[in-house]
Coordinates of C-alpha atoms in Angstrom, one line a residue:
M1 CA 193.4 -78.3 77.0
S2 CA 194.8 -81.0 79.2
D3 CA 196.3 -81.0 82.6
H4 CA 199.0 -83.2 84.4
R5 CA 200.0 -83.4 88.0
E6 CA 203.6 -83.8 89.0
N7 CA 204.8 -83.5 92.6
N8 CA 201.3 -82.1 93.5
V9 CA 201.8 -79.1 91.1
L10 CA 199.1 -78.6 88.5
R11 CA 200.4 -77.9 85.0
F12 CA 198.3 -76.6 82.2
E13 CA 198.9 -77.4 78.5
H14 CA 197.3 -75.7 75.6
P15 CA 198.0 -76.2 72.0
G16 CA 200.2 -73.5 70.7
L17 CA 201.0 -72.1 74.1
G18 CA 203.5 -74.5 75.3
R19 CA 203.8 -75.8 78.8
K20 CA 203.6 -73.5 81.8
R21 CA 204.0 -74.3 85.5
A22 CA 201.7 -72.6 87.9
K23 CA 203.2 -70.8 90.9
S24 CA 203.8 -73.0 93.9
T25 CA 203.1 -70.2 96.4
P26 CA 200.0 -68.1 96.6
K27 CA 199.9 -64.5 95.3
G28 CA 200.1 -61.5 97.5
R29 CA 202.4 -60.3 100.3
Q30 CA 203.9 -63.1 102.3
V31 CA 204.5 -63.0 106.1
D32 CA 208.1 -63.4 107.0
P33 CA 208.4 -66.0 109.7
V34 CA 211.0 -64.1 111.7
A35 CA 208.9 -60.9 111.6
A36 CA 205.8 -62.9 112.6
Q37 CA 207.6 -64.3 115.7
E38 CA 208.9 -60.8 116.6
I39 CA 205.4 -59.3 116.4
A40 CA 203.9 -62.2 118.4
D41 CA 206.6 -61.8 121.1
L42 CA 206.1 -58.0 121.2
L43 CA 202.4 -58.1 121.6
G44 CA 202.5 -61.0 124.1
D45 CA 199.1 -61.5 125.7
R46 CA 197.7 -58.1 124.7
P47 CA 194.4 -58.3 122.9
R48 CA 194.4 -58.1 119.1
R49 CA 191.3 -55.9 118.9
R50 CA 191.0 -53.5 116.0
D51 CA 190.9 -50.4 118.2
L52 CA 194.4 -51.3 119.6
L53 CA 196.1 -51.1 116.2
I54 CA 197.7 -47.7 116.9
E55 CA 198.9 -48.9 120.3
H56 CA 200.5 -51.9 118.7
L57 CA 202.2 -49.8 116.1
H58 CA 203.7 -47.7 118.9
L59 CA 205.1 -50.9 120.4
I60 CA 206.9 -51.6 117.1
Q61 CA 208.1 -48.1 116.6
D62 CA 209.5 -47.9 120.2
R63 CA 211.2 -51.3 119.9
Y64 CA 212.7 -51.0 116.4
H65 CA 212.8 -47.2 115.9
Q66 CA 210.9 -47.8 112.7
I67 CA 208.2 -49.9 111.2
S68 CA 209.3 -52.2 108.4
A69 CA 207.1 -53.6 105.6
A70 CA 207.7 -57.1 107.1
H71 CA 206.5 -56.0 110.5
L72 CA 203.5 -54.3 109.0
A73 CA 202.6 -57.5 107.2
A74 CA 203.1 -59.6 110.3
L75 CA 201.0 -57.2 112.4
A76 CA 198.2 -57.3 109.9
D77 CA 198.3 -61.1 109.9
E78 CA 198.4 -61.3 113.7
M79 CA 195.4 -58.9 114.0
K80 CA 193.5 -60.5 111.1
L81 CA 193.4 -57.2 109.2
A82 CA 194.1 -56.4 105.6
F83 CA 197.7 -55.2 105.0
A84 CA 196.4 -52.1 103.2
E85 CA 194.3 -51.2 106.3
V86 CA 197.3 -51.4 108.6
F87 CA 199.5 -49.6 106.1
E88 CA 197.1 -46.6 105.6
V89 CA 196.9 -46.2 109.4
A90 CA 200.6 -46.4 110.0
T91 CA 201.4 -43.9 107.2
F92 CA 198.8 -41.4 108.3
Y93 CA 200.5 -40.6 111.6
A94 CA 203.7 -38.6 111.6
H95 CA 205.4 -40.4 114.5
F96 CA 205.4 -43.8 112.8
D97 CA 208.5 -44.2 110.5
V98 CA 207.2 -46.7 107.9
V99 CA 210.1 -48.1 105.9
K100 CA 209.0 -49.5 102.6
E101 CA 210.8 -52.4 100.9
G102 CA 214.1 -51.3 99.5
E103 CA 214.3 -48.1 101.5
P104 CA 217.3 -47.5 103.9
K105 CA 216.8 -48.1 107.6
V106 CA 215.9 -45.1 109.8
P107 CA 218.7 -44.1 112.2
D108 CA 218.1 -45.5 115.8
L109 CA 217.9 -41.9 117.2
T110 CA 215.8 -39.1 115.9
V111 CA 216.0 -35.5 117.1
R112 CA 212.8 -33.5 116.4
V113 CA 213.0 -29.7 116.5
C114 CA 209.8 -27.7 116.7
D115 CA 209.4 -25.2 113.9
S116 CA 206.0 -23.8 114.8
L117 CA 205.6 -20.1 115.3
T118 CA 207.2 -19.4 118.7
C119 CA 210.1 -21.7 118.2
D120 CA 210.5 -20.2 114.7
L121 CA 210.8 -16.7 116.3
Y122 CA 213.5 -18.1 118.6
G123 CA 215.7 -19.5 115.8
S124 CA 214.5 -23.1 115.1
D125 CA 215.7 -22.9 111.5
T126 CA 219.3 -22.1 112.6
L127 CA 219.1 -24.8 115.3
I128 CA 218.1 -27.5 112.8
A129 CA 221.0 -26.6 110.4
D130 CA 223.5 -26.5 113.3
L131 CA 222.3 -29.8 114.7
K132 CA 222.5 -31.6 111.3
A133 CA 226.1 -30.4 111.0
K134 CA 227.0 -31.2 114.6
L135 CA 225.4 -34.6 115.1
G136 CA 226.3 -36.2 111.9
P137 CA 224.6 -38.9 109.7
D138 CA 223.9 -41.4 112.5
V139 CA 221.3 -39.1 114.1
R140 CA 218.3 -38.0 112.2
V141 CA 217.3 -34.4 112.7
I142 CA 213.9 -33.4 111.4
R143 CA 211.3 -30.7 111.8
A144 CA 208.3 -31.2 114.1
P145 CA 205.1 -29.2 114.5
C146 CA 204.3 -27.6 117.9
V147 CA 205.2 -29.9 120.8
G148 CA 203.4 -27.9 123.5
L149 CA 206.4 -26.2 125.1
C150 CA 206.1 -22.8 123.5
D151 CA 207.1 -21.1 126.7
Q152 CA 210.5 -22.8 126.5
A153 CA 211.3 -22.1 122.9
P154 CA 213.2 -23.3 121.0
V155 CA 212.6 -26.9 121.8
A156 CA 214.2 -30.1 120.6
E157 CA 213.1 -33.7 121.4
V158 CA 215.8 -36.3 121.8
G159 CA 214.0 -39.6 121.6
H160 CA 211.3 -38.9 124.2
H161 CA 213.3 -36.3 126.2
F162 CA 212.6 -32.7 125.6
I163 CA 215.3 -30.1 125.7
H164 CA 214.0 -26.7 126.7
Q165 CA 215.6 -23.5 125.3
A166 CA 217.6 -25.9 123.1
N167 CA 221.0 -25.1 121.5
P168 CA 223.4 -27.3 119.7
D169 CA 225.5 -28.0 122.8
N170 CA 222.7 -29.1 125.2
V171 CA 221.1 -31.2 122.5
A172 CA 224.4 -32.8 121.6
A173 CA 225.1 -33.5 125.3
A174 CA 221.8 -35.3 125.6
V175 CA 222.5 -37.4 122.5
A176 CA 226.0 -38.3 123.8
A177 CA 224.6 -39.3 127.2
G178 CA 221.8 -41.4 125.7
D179 CA 219.3 -39.2 127.5
T180 CA 216.2 -40.2 125.5
H181 CA 213.6 -40.8 128.2
P182 CA 211.1 -38.3 129.6
H183 CA 212.0 -36.5 132.8
V184 CA 209.1 -36.7 135.2
P185 CA 209.0 -33.6 137.5
D186 CA 207.5 -33.5 141.0
Y187 CA 203.7 -33.5 141.0
I188 CA 200.8 -33.9 143.4
D189 CA 200.4 -37.7 143.6
Y190 CA 197.4 -39.7 144.9
D191 CA 198.3 -39.5 148.6
A192 CA 199.0 -35.8 148.6
Y193 CA 195.8 -35.2 146.6
V194 CA 193.6 -37.2 149.0
A195 CA 195.3 -35.5 152.0
G196 CA 194.0 -32.2 150.5
G197 CA 190.4 -33.4 150.3
G198 CA 190.7 -35.1 146.9
Y199 CA 188.0 -37.6 145.8
H200 CA 185.6 -36.5 148.6
L201 CA 183.3 -35.0 146.1
L202 CA 183.4 -38.1 144.0
R203 CA 182.5 -40.3 147.0
T204 CA 179.7 -37.9 147.9
L205 CA 178.3 -38.2 144.4
R206 CA 178.6 -42.0 144.3
S207 CA 177.0 -42.4 147.7
G208 CA 174.0 -40.4 146.7
A209 CA 174.6 -37.7 149.3
M210 CA 174.8 -35.3 146.4
S211 CA 172.5 -35.8 143.4
V212 CA 173.5 -35.5 139.8
D213 CA 170.9 -32.7 139.3
D214 CA 172.5 -30.7 142.2
L215 CA 175.9 -31.1 140.7
L216 CA 174.7 -30.0 137.2
Q217 CA 173.0 -27.0 138.7
K218 CA 176.3 -25.9 140.2
L219 CA 178.1 -26.2 136.9
D220 CA 175.2 -24.3 135.3
G221 CA 175.5 -21.5 137.9
A222 CA 179.2 -21.1 137.2
G223 CA 178.7 -21.1 133.5
L224 CA 181.5 -23.5 132.9
R225 CA 182.2 -24.0 129.2
G226 CA 184.4 -26.3 127.2
L227 CA 187.9 -25.1 127.5
G228 CA 189.3 -26.9 124.5
G229 CA 188.2 -24.2 122.1
A230 CA 184.6 -24.6 121.3
G231 CA 183.2 -23.2 124.5
F232 CA 180.0 -25.3 124.7
P233 CA 178.3 -25.2 128.1
T234 CA 179.5 -28.2 130.1
A235 CA 176.4 -29.0 132.0
R236 CA 174.3 -28.9 128.9
K237 CA 176.6 -31.3 127.1
W238 CA 176.5 -33.7 130.1
R239 CA 172.7 -33.6 130.1
A240 CA 172.5 -34.2 126.4
V241 CA 174.7 -37.4 126.7
R242 CA 172.8 -38.5 129.8
G243 CA 169.6 -38.2 127.8
E244 CA 170.7 -40.7 125.1
P245 CA 169.9 -44.4 125.5
G246 CA 172.8 -46.4 127.0
P247 CA 175.4 -47.8 127.0
R248 CA 177.4 -44.6 127.0
V249 CA 181.2 -43.9 127.0
M250 CA 183.4 -41.0 127.8
A251 CA 186.5 -39.7 126.0
I252 CA 189.0 -37.1 127.1
N253 CA 190.5 -34.9 124.4
G254 CA 194.1 -34.5 125.5
D255 CA 195.4 -33.9 121.9
E256 CA 196.5 -30.4 122.6
G257 CA 198.1 -29.7 119.2
E258 CA 197.2 -26.0 118.5
P259 CA 200.5 -24.1 118.1
G260 CA 200.8 -21.8 121.1
T261 CA 198.7 -24.0 123.5
F262 CA 200.2 -25.9 126.5
K263 CA 197.8 -25.4 129.4
D264 CA 196.6 -29.0 129.4
R265 CA 200.2 -30.2 129.7
H266 CA 200.8 -27.9 132.7
Y267 CA 197.8 -29.3 134.6
L268 CA 198.4 -32.9 133.7
N269 CA 202.1 -32.6 134.8
T270 CA 201.4 -30.9 138.1
D271 CA 198.0 -31.9 139.5
P272 CA 196.8 -35.0 137.6
H273 CA 194.2 -36.2 140.1
R274 CA 192.2 -33.0 140.0
F275 CA 191.7 -33.8 136.3
L276 CA 191.1 -37.5 137.0
E277 CA 188.5 -36.7 139.7
G278 CA 186.7 -34.4 137.3
T279 CA 186.8 -37.1 134.6
L280 CA 185.3 -39.7 137.0
I281 CA 182.6 -37.3 138.0
G282 CA 181.7 -36.8 134.4
A283 CA 181.6 -40.5 133.8
H284 CA 179.3 -41.0 136.8
V285 CA 176.9 -38.3 135.5
V286 CA 176.5 -39.9 132.1
E287 CA 176.8 -43.5 133.5
A288 CA 179.8 -44.4 131.3
E289 CA 181.4 -47.7 132.1
D290 CA 184.5 -47.0 130.0
V291 CA 186.6 -43.8 129.8
Y292 CA 189.2 -43.2 127.1
L293 CA 192.0 -40.8 127.9
Y294 CA 193.6 -39.7 124.5
I295 CA 196.9 -38.0 125.3
R296 CA 199.1 -36.6 122.5
D297 CA 202.4 -38.4 121.8
E298 CA 204.3 -35.2 122.4
Y299 CA 203.3 -35.4 126.1
P300 CA 205.3 -38.5 127.3
V301 CA 205.6 -37.0 130.8
A302 CA 201.9 -36.7 131.2
R303 CA 201.3 -40.3 130.0
E304 CA 203.9 -41.6 132.4
I305 CA 202.3 -39.7 135.3
L306 CA 198.8 -40.9 134.4
A307 CA 200.0 -44.5 134.0
R308 CA 201.4 -44.4 137.5
E309 CA 198.4 -42.7 139.1
I310 CA 195.4 -44.4 137.4
V311 CA 196.1 -47.7 139.2
K312 CA 195.7 -45.9 142.5
L313 CA 192.2 -44.6 141.8
P314 CA 189.3 -45.4 144.2
P315 CA 187.7 -48.7 143.3
G316 CA 184.3 -49.1 141.8
G317 CA 184.6 -46.6 139.0
P318 CA 184.6 -47.1 135.2
R319 CA 187.3 -48.8 133.3
I320 CA 190.0 -46.3 132.2
H321 CA 191.9 -46.8 129.0
L322 CA 195.0 -44.6 128.4
R323 CA 195.6 -44.1 124.7
R324 CA 198.5 -42.5 123.0
G325 CA 198.2 -40.2 120.0
A326 CA 200.7 -40.5 117.2
G327 CA 201.4 -37.0 115.8
A328 CA 198.3 -35.8 114.1
Y329 CA 196.9 -32.3 114.9
I330 CA 193.6 -33.2 113.2
C331 CA 192.9 -35.6 116.1
G332 CA 192.1 -32.7 118.3
E333 CA 188.9 -32.4 116.3
E334 CA 186.4 -34.5 118.3
S335 CA 185.2 -36.9 115.6
S336 CA 188.8 -37.4 114.3
L337 CA 189.7 -38.2 117.9
L338 CA 187.0 -40.9 117.9
E339 CA 188.3 -42.4 114.7
S340 CA 191.8 -42.6 116.1
L341 CA 190.5 -44.2 119.3
E342 CA 189.0 -46.9 117.2
G343 CA 192.4 -47.5 115.6
K344 CA 191.8 -45.8 112.4
R345 CA 193.1 -42.8 110.5
G346 CA 192.0 -39.5 112.1
L347 CA 189.6 -38.4 109.5
P348 CA 186.7 -36.1 110.6
R349 CA 183.3 -37.6 110.4
H350 CA 180.4 -35.9 108.7
K351 CA 177.8 -34.5 111.1
P352 CA 175.0 -35.2 112.0
P353 CA 174.9 -37.5 113.8
Y354 CA 176.9 -35.8 116.5
P355 CA 179.2 -37.7 118.9
F356 CA 176.8 -37.3 121.8
Q357 CA 174.4 -39.3 119.8
V358 CA 176.6 -41.7 117.8
G359 CA 180.2 -41.5 119.0
L360 CA 182.9 -44.0 120.0
F361 CA 182.1 -47.5 118.8
G362 CA 178.7 -46.2 117.8
M363 CA 177.7 -45.3 121.4
P364 CA 176.6 -41.9 122.8
T365 CA 179.9 -40.3 123.9
L366 CA 180.8 -37.5 126.3
I367 CA 183.9 -35.7 125.0
N368 CA 185.6 -33.2 127.2
N369 CA 188.8 -31.3 127.2
V370 CA 191.4 -31.9 129.9
E371 CA 191.0 -28.4 131.5
T372 CA 187.2 -28.5 131.4
V373 CA 187.0 -31.4 133.8
Y374 CA 190.0 -30.1 135.8
W375 CA 187.8 -27.3 137.2
V376 CA 184.8 -29.4 138.2
R377 CA 185.9 -30.2 141.7
D378 CA 186.8 -26.6 142.5
I379 CA 183.5 -25.2 141.2
V380 CA 181.3 -27.6 143.0
E381 CA 183.2 -27.4 146.3
K382 CA 183.9 -23.7 146.4
G383 CA 180.6 -22.8 144.8
A384 CA 179.5 -21.2 141.5
E385 CA 179.9 -17.8 143.2
W386 CA 183.6 -18.4 143.6
W387 CA 184.0 -19.0 139.8
T388 CA 181.8 -16.1 138.8
S389 CA 183.6 -13.7 141.2
H390 CA 186.4 -13.6 138.8
G391 CA 186.4 -11.8 135.5
R392 CA 187.0 -8.4 133.9
N393 CA 185.4 -6.1 131.3
G394 CA 182.0 -7.7 131.8
R395 CA 183.2 -11.3 131.6
V396 CA 183.1 -14.0 134.3
G397 CA 185.2 -16.9 135.3
L398 CA 188.9 -17.8 135.0
R399 CA 190.9 -18.6 132.0
S400 CA 194.2 -20.4 131.6
Y401 CA 196.1 -18.3 129.0
S402 CA 199.1 -20.1 127.4
V403 CA 201.4 -17.1 126.7
S404 CA 204.5 -17.3 124.5
G405 CA 206.5 -15.1 122.2
R406 CA 208.2 -11.8 123.0
V407 CA 207.3 -11.4 126.7
K408 CA 209.6 -11.6 129.7
E409 CA 207.7 -14.3 131.6
P410 CA 205.9 -16.7 129.3
G411 CA 203.9 -19.6 130.6
V412 CA 200.4 -20.6 131.7
K413 CA 198.7 -17.6 133.3
L414 CA 195.6 -18.3 135.4
A415 CA 193.8 -14.9 135.1
P416 CA 190.3 -13.4 135.0
A417 CA 188.4 -14.1 131.8
G418 CA 188.0 -11.0 129.7
L419 CA 191.2 -9.2 130.5
T420 CA 192.8 -7.5 127.6
I421 CA 196.1 -8.3 125.9
S422 CA 197.7 -5.2 127.5
E423 CA 196.6 -6.3 130.9
L424 CA 197.9 -9.8 130.3
I425 CA 201.3 -8.7 129.2
D426 CA 201.8 -6.0 131.8
E427 CA 200.3 -7.7 134.9
Y428 CA 201.0 -11.4 134.3
C429 CA 204.0 -11.6 131.9
G430 CA 206.4 -8.9 133.2
G431 CA 206.0 -6.8 130.1
M432 CA 207.7 -7.1 126.7
L433 CA 211.3 -8.4 126.3
E434 CA 214.0 -5.8 126.5
G435 CA 214.5 -4.2 123.2
H436 CA 211.1 -5.3 121.8
S437 CA 208.0 -3.2 121.2
F438 CA 204.6 -4.8 121.1
K439 CA 203.4 -5.1 117.5
A440 CA 200.8 -7.9 117.2
Y441 CA 199.2 -10.9 118.9
L442 CA 197.5 -14.1 118.3
P443 CA 194.6 -14.3 120.7
G444 CA 193.6 -17.9 120.1
G445 CA 196.5 -19.9 118.7
A446 CA 197.4 -20.7 115.1
S447 CA 193.8 -20.6 113.9
G448 CA 192.5 -17.7 116.0
G449 CA 193.8 -14.9 113.8
I450 CA 196.3 -12.1 114.3
L451 CA 195.5 -8.6 115.6
P452 CA 197.6 -5.4 115.7
A453 CA 198.9 -3.9 118.9
H454 CA 196.6 -0.9 118.7
M455 CA 193.6 -3.3 119.1
N456 CA 194.7 -3.9 122.7
D457 CA 191.5 -3.3 124.5
I458 CA 189.4 -6.3 123.4
P459 CA 188.4 -8.6 126.2
L460 CA 189.9 -12.0 125.7
D461 CA 187.0 -14.4 126.0
F462 CA 184.4 -16.3 124.2
G463 CA 182.3 -14.2 121.9
T464 CA 184.3 -11.1 122.0
L465 CA 186.7 -11.6 119.1
E466 CA 184.5 -13.1 116.4
K467 CA 183.5 -9.7 114.9
Y468 CA 187.1 -9.0 114.2
G469 CA 187.6 -12.3 112.4
C470 CA 189.3 -14.0 115.3
F471 CA 188.4 -16.2 118.3
I472 CA 189.8 -17.1 121.7
G473 CA 189.8 -20.9 121.2
S474 CA 192.0 -22.5 123.8
A475 CA 193.4 -19.1 124.9
A476 CA 196.8 -19.6 123.3
V477 CA 198.3 -16.1 123.1
V478 CA 201.4 -15.5 121.1
V479 CA 202.9 -12.0 121.3
L480 CA 204.9 -10.6 118.4
S481 CA 207.2 -7.5 118.4
D482 CA 208.6 -5.0 116.0
K483 CA 211.4 -7.5 115.4
D484 CA 209.0 -10.0 113.8
D485 CA 207.6 -10.1 110.2
I486 CA 203.8 -10.5 110.3
R487 CA 203.6 -11.9 106.8
S488 CA 206.2 -14.5 107.7
A489 CA 204.3 -15.4 110.8
A490 CA 201.1 -16.0 108.8
L491 CA 203.1 -18.1 106.3
N492 CA 204.5 -20.3 109.1
L493 CA 201.0 -20.9 110.3
M494 CA 199.6 -21.8 106.9
R495 CA 202.5 -24.2 106.3
F496 CA 201.5 -25.9 109.6
F497 CA 197.9 -26.3 108.4
E498 CA 199.1 -27.6 105.0
D499 CA 201.2 -30.3 106.8
E500 CA 198.4 -31.2 109.2
S501 CA 195.5 -31.3 106.8
C502 CA 194.2 -34.9 106.8
G503 CA 193.5 -34.7 103.1
Q504 CA 190.0 -35.9 103.2
C505 CA 188.3 -32.8 101.7
T506 CA 189.5 -30.9 98.6
P507 CA 189.0 -27.4 99.9
C508 CA 191.3 -27.9 102.8
R509 CA 193.8 -30.3 101.2
I510 CA 194.3 -28.1 98.0
G511 CA 193.4 -24.8 99.6
T512 CA 196.2 -24.9 102.2
Q513 CA 198.7 -26.0 99.5
K514 CA 197.6 -23.2 97.2
A515 CA 197.6 -20.6 100.0
V516 CA 201.2 -21.5 100.9
K517 CA 202.4 -21.0 97.3
L518 CA 200.5 -17.7 96.9
M519 CA 201.9 -16.5 100.3
E520 CA 205.4 -17.4 99.4
R521 CA 205.3 -14.8 96.5
P522 CA 206.9 -11.4 97.1
V523 CA 203.6 -9.7 96.3
W524 CA 200.4 -11.3 97.5
D525 CA 197.4 -11.5 95.2
Q526 CA 195.0 -10.3 97.9
E527 CA 191.9 -10.8 95.8
L528 CA 192.7 -14.4 94.9
L529 CA 193.8 -15.2 98.5
A530 CA 190.5 -13.7 99.8
E531 CA 188.5 -15.9 97.4
L532 CA 190.5 -19.0 98.3
S533 CA 190.0 -18.3 102.0
Q534 CA 186.2 -17.9 101.6
T535 CA 186.0 -21.2 99.7
M536 CA 188.0 -23.0 102.5
R537 CA 185.7 -21.5 105.2
D538 CA 182.5 -22.5 103.3
A539 CA 183.3 -25.9 102.0
S540 CA 185.8 -27.6 104.4
I541 CA 184.5 -30.5 106.4
C542 CA 186.0 -29.5 109.8
G543 CA 187.4 -26.6 111.7
L544 CA 191.0 -27.1 110.4
G545 CA 190.1 -26.0 106.9
Q546 CA 187.4 -23.6 108.0
A547 CA 189.8 -21.6 110.3
A548 CA 193.2 -22.1 108.6
S549 CA 192.9 -18.8 106.7
N550 CA 192.1 -16.6 109.7
P551 CA 195.7 -15.4 110.2
L552 CA 195.9 -14.8 106.4
T553 CA 192.8 -12.7 106.2
C554 CA 193.7 -10.8 109.4
V555 CA 197.1 -9.8 107.9
I556 CA 195.4 -8.5 104.8
K557 CA 192.8 -6.6 106.8
Y558 CA 194.8 -5.2 109.7
F559 CA 198.4 -4.9 108.5
P560 CA 198.4 -2.8 105.2
D561 CA 201.8 -1.5 106.0
E562 CA 203.2 -5.1 105.5
F563 CA 202.3 -4.8 101.8
A564 CA 203.0 -1.2 100.7
P565 CA 206.8 -1.3 100.9
R566 CA 207.0 -4.6 99.0
V567 CA 204.6 -3.4 96.3
A568 CA 206.7 -0.3 95.8
A569 CA 209.9 -2.3 95.6
E570 CA 208.4 -4.3 92.8

């Protein structure tokens, strides 16, 4: 075989094979110069660190209303990452509209309509159909999982502006007016918070006038537990992280995606500095130099408020990084949240090691829910006795119940821990809606199970519901009436879990899919569904798969009347 060079192009010749010119350009995806310049301009002087990949993808999505293959390639080149790595992250999160080569452009405006349980009860299916007909082809109308506004159902999102109690007319009016930005309500800003004694506790702690041990003892005395769902004792967690060798970091889990839950949104949107002071106190206790606030993408108002107020914080504290989720319920799981903060897909980690040992960027990490740190100042300043003076039915403390469904006055209800569903409905929610009779309730959101109305005397708190196959979780209470189909409610929840499964483990990925198909049948194969549920509980990596079947098993156990008429009809 011989070779020749013409115009700097190497040609190979082989007897019997003829002459063949090698390609003059390298193999693989090429970076479009125009796209490269657009990405460079968009990123500006921002760091190109790997953990900022999701933030940079948001910049592209916000600017161009989609993420093209050309922009993905340019971003990968700009950040010195493999295209496949950037592609897999961009396609993992629901709020990134990745357009592959040859696919049509995404419309500039998207309207998302929540179709989770409470919005479904209030007609989201009809709203979606009406909006598609009314808005025409230039506006994309799509379904969305819970957006944390269950007390205002049904809800539609026009760009980043949420329409409460949405109907075709008020959504169309927002579209016509170009009303796509979040509306920030009045809230307690830095000056008002300081005027009310805010940050005095933080200064006392930093000055040494109060010791870390004294503060932890007060939290111990109150029995404050994690209010994101797990209920782990707060002081014990802080001590565990503090006991690990430094450096240490702190992460706030503000990815409140459980259908029916909206308490964190309420506190972030009304009194953000009470949350921020609690966060800074936690960071001081564990000596964290960096704090990462992970706020779900469905909370643009909270992110706007935090961005305004963080710059006003007292000097001398840790560096605070405000990070934006991208539409993935799984990132509410603590290890998935860490993966997302590192700019990766939100896949749960295997444990051990636990995040307090090996967490964000491999460092010991304190992870707390928004509401947990929100209460730190009040407990320490008012005393543990103030917190423990509340409670009913043998329970102590306060709980923020997110109540939605068929009640007259839905919303966040700050009430004694341990009150019953009957007490919650009658004393805090104005009773049931006119024409509706109490039939069932979800005591802990989508994964917390479903109980019938006659089981109305169970204290709603940690440890009281587990023996019934339920749990309180984040205290998201959805009330169902005689006008609602319990089997349809359970199916809605399972479809949510099917959509939100990260796909990493087979029991969850395939189990939720199979459960949906079985639950869509007129007659449920209860024995097969029970076997499938047990497999998911035993073998799934994280809480999503382990708890996804709780509503299903509750319906089979507690609502036999839901099956008898249908079996007879067959």
